Amino acid sequence: MTSRTRNTLRIVSILMAVLVILMDLGIIPNFVNYHFWVMVIAYFLLVLSLR
């Protein structure tokens, strides 16, 4: 995996985590009703990018 791909995966995972946090705080409306699974996918992408 190239460094560009890793950086992209890190950015996507961080954006997904921030999106879920903002939805839980009520700052933005709920786009996805599956907050837990979105957060799991975000952490999976982060772990994948750290390898």
PDB file of C-alpha atoms in Angstrom:
ATOM      1  CA  MET A   1       0.000   0.000   0.000  1.00  0.00           C
ATOM      2  CA  THR A   2       1.430   3.353  -0.972  1.00  0.00           C
ATOM      3  CA  SER A   3       1.727   6.281   1.402  1.00  0.00           C
ATOM      4  CA  ARG A   4      -0.841   8.215  -0.618  1.00  0.00           C
ATOM      5  CA  THR A   5      -3.395   5.440  -0.130  1.00  0.00           C
ATOM      6  CA  ARG A   6      -2.635   5.287   3.584  1.00  0.00           C
ATOM      7  CA  ASN A   7      -3.070   9.027   3.968  1.00  0.00           C
ATOM      8  CA  THR A   8      -6.373   8.905   2.104  1.00  0.00           C
ATOM      9  CA  LEU A   9      -7.649   6.098   4.330  1.00  0.00           C
ATOM     10  CA  ARG A  10      -6.608   8.027   7.439  1.00  0.00           C
ATOM     11  CA  ILE A  11      -8.397  11.161   6.267  1.00  0.00           C
ATOM     12  CA  VAL A  12     -11.559   9.218   5.411  1.00  0.00           C
ATOM     13  CA  SER A  13     -11.584   7.442   8.767  1.00  0.00           C
ATOM     14  CA  ILE A  14     -11.072  10.674  10.698  1.00  0.00           C
ATOM     15  CA  LEU A  15     -13.832  12.409   8.730  1.00  0.00           C
ATOM     16  CA  MET A  16     -16.214   9.516   9.392  1.00  0.00           C
ATOM     17  CA  ALA A  17     -15.462   9.633  13.124  1.00  0.00           C
ATOM     18  CA  VAL A  18     -15.974  13.401  13.269  1.00  0.00           C
ATOM     19  CA  LEU A  19     -19.244  13.040  11.345  1.00  0.00           C
ATOM     20  CA  VAL A  20     -20.565  10.493  13.856  1.00  0.00           C
ATOM     21  CA  ILE A  21     -19.537  12.653  16.806  1.00  0.00           C
ATOM     22  CA  LEU A  22     -21.270  15.701  15.333  1.00  0.00           C
ATOM     23  CA  MET A  23     -24.420  13.650  14.685  1.00  0.00           C
ATOM     24  CA  ASP A  24     -24.411  12.378  18.293  1.00  0.00           C
ATOM     25  CA  LEU A  25     -24.084  15.929  19.600  1.00  0.00           C
ATOM     26  CA  GLY A  26     -26.975  17.056  17.406  1.00  0.00           C
ATOM     27  CA  ILE A  27     -24.938  19.666  15.557  1.00  0.00           C
ATOM     28  CA  ILE A  28     -25.778  18.135  12.189  1.00  0.00           C
ATOM     29  CA  PRO A  29     -28.855  16.034  11.352  1.00  0.00           C
ATOM     30  CA  ASN A  30     -28.624  12.256  11.285  1.00  0.00           C
ATOM     31  CA  PHE A  31     -27.692  11.078   7.818  1.00  0.00           C
ATOM     32  CA  VAL A  32     -27.102   7.517   8.938  1.00  0.00           C
ATOM     33  CA  ASN A  33     -28.996   5.679  11.657  1.00  0.00           C
ATOM     34  CA  TYR A  34     -26.143   3.223  12.177  1.00  0.00           C
ATOM     35  CA  HIS A  35     -23.715   5.357  14.191  1.00  0.00           C
ATOM     36  CA  PHE A  36     -22.005   2.369  15.783  1.00  0.00           C
ATOM     37  CA  TRP A  37     -21.249   0.624  12.496  1.00  0.00           C
ATOM     38  CA  VAL A  38     -19.995   3.798  10.854  1.00  0.00           C
ATOM     39  CA  MET A  39     -17.602   4.254  13.772  1.00  0.00           C
ATOM     40  CA  VAL A  40     -16.473   0.608  13.526  1.00  0.00           C
ATOM     41  CA  ILE A  41     -15.742   1.056   9.820  1.00  0.00           C
ATOM     42  CA  ALA A  42     -13.847   4.274  10.557  1.00  0.00           C
ATOM     43  CA  TYR A  43     -11.623   2.538  13.114  1.00  0.00           C
ATOM     44  CA  PHE A  44     -11.114  -0.422  10.774  1.00  0.00           C
ATOM     45  CA  LEU A  45      -9.907   1.935   8.044  1.00  0.00           C
ATOM     46  CA  LEU A  46      -7.608   3.653  10.507  1.00  0.00           C
ATOM     47  CA  VAL A  47      -6.082   0.351  11.633  1.00  0.00           C
ATOM     48  CA  LEU A  48      -5.748  -0.749   8.010  1.00  0.00           C
ATOM     49  CA  SER A  49      -3.915   2.451   7.129  1.00  0.00           C
ATOM     50  CA  LEU A  50      -1.444   2.030  10.010  1.00  0.00           C
ATOM     51  CA  ARG A  51      -0.171  -1.324   8.730  1.00  0.00           C
TER      52      ARG A  51
END
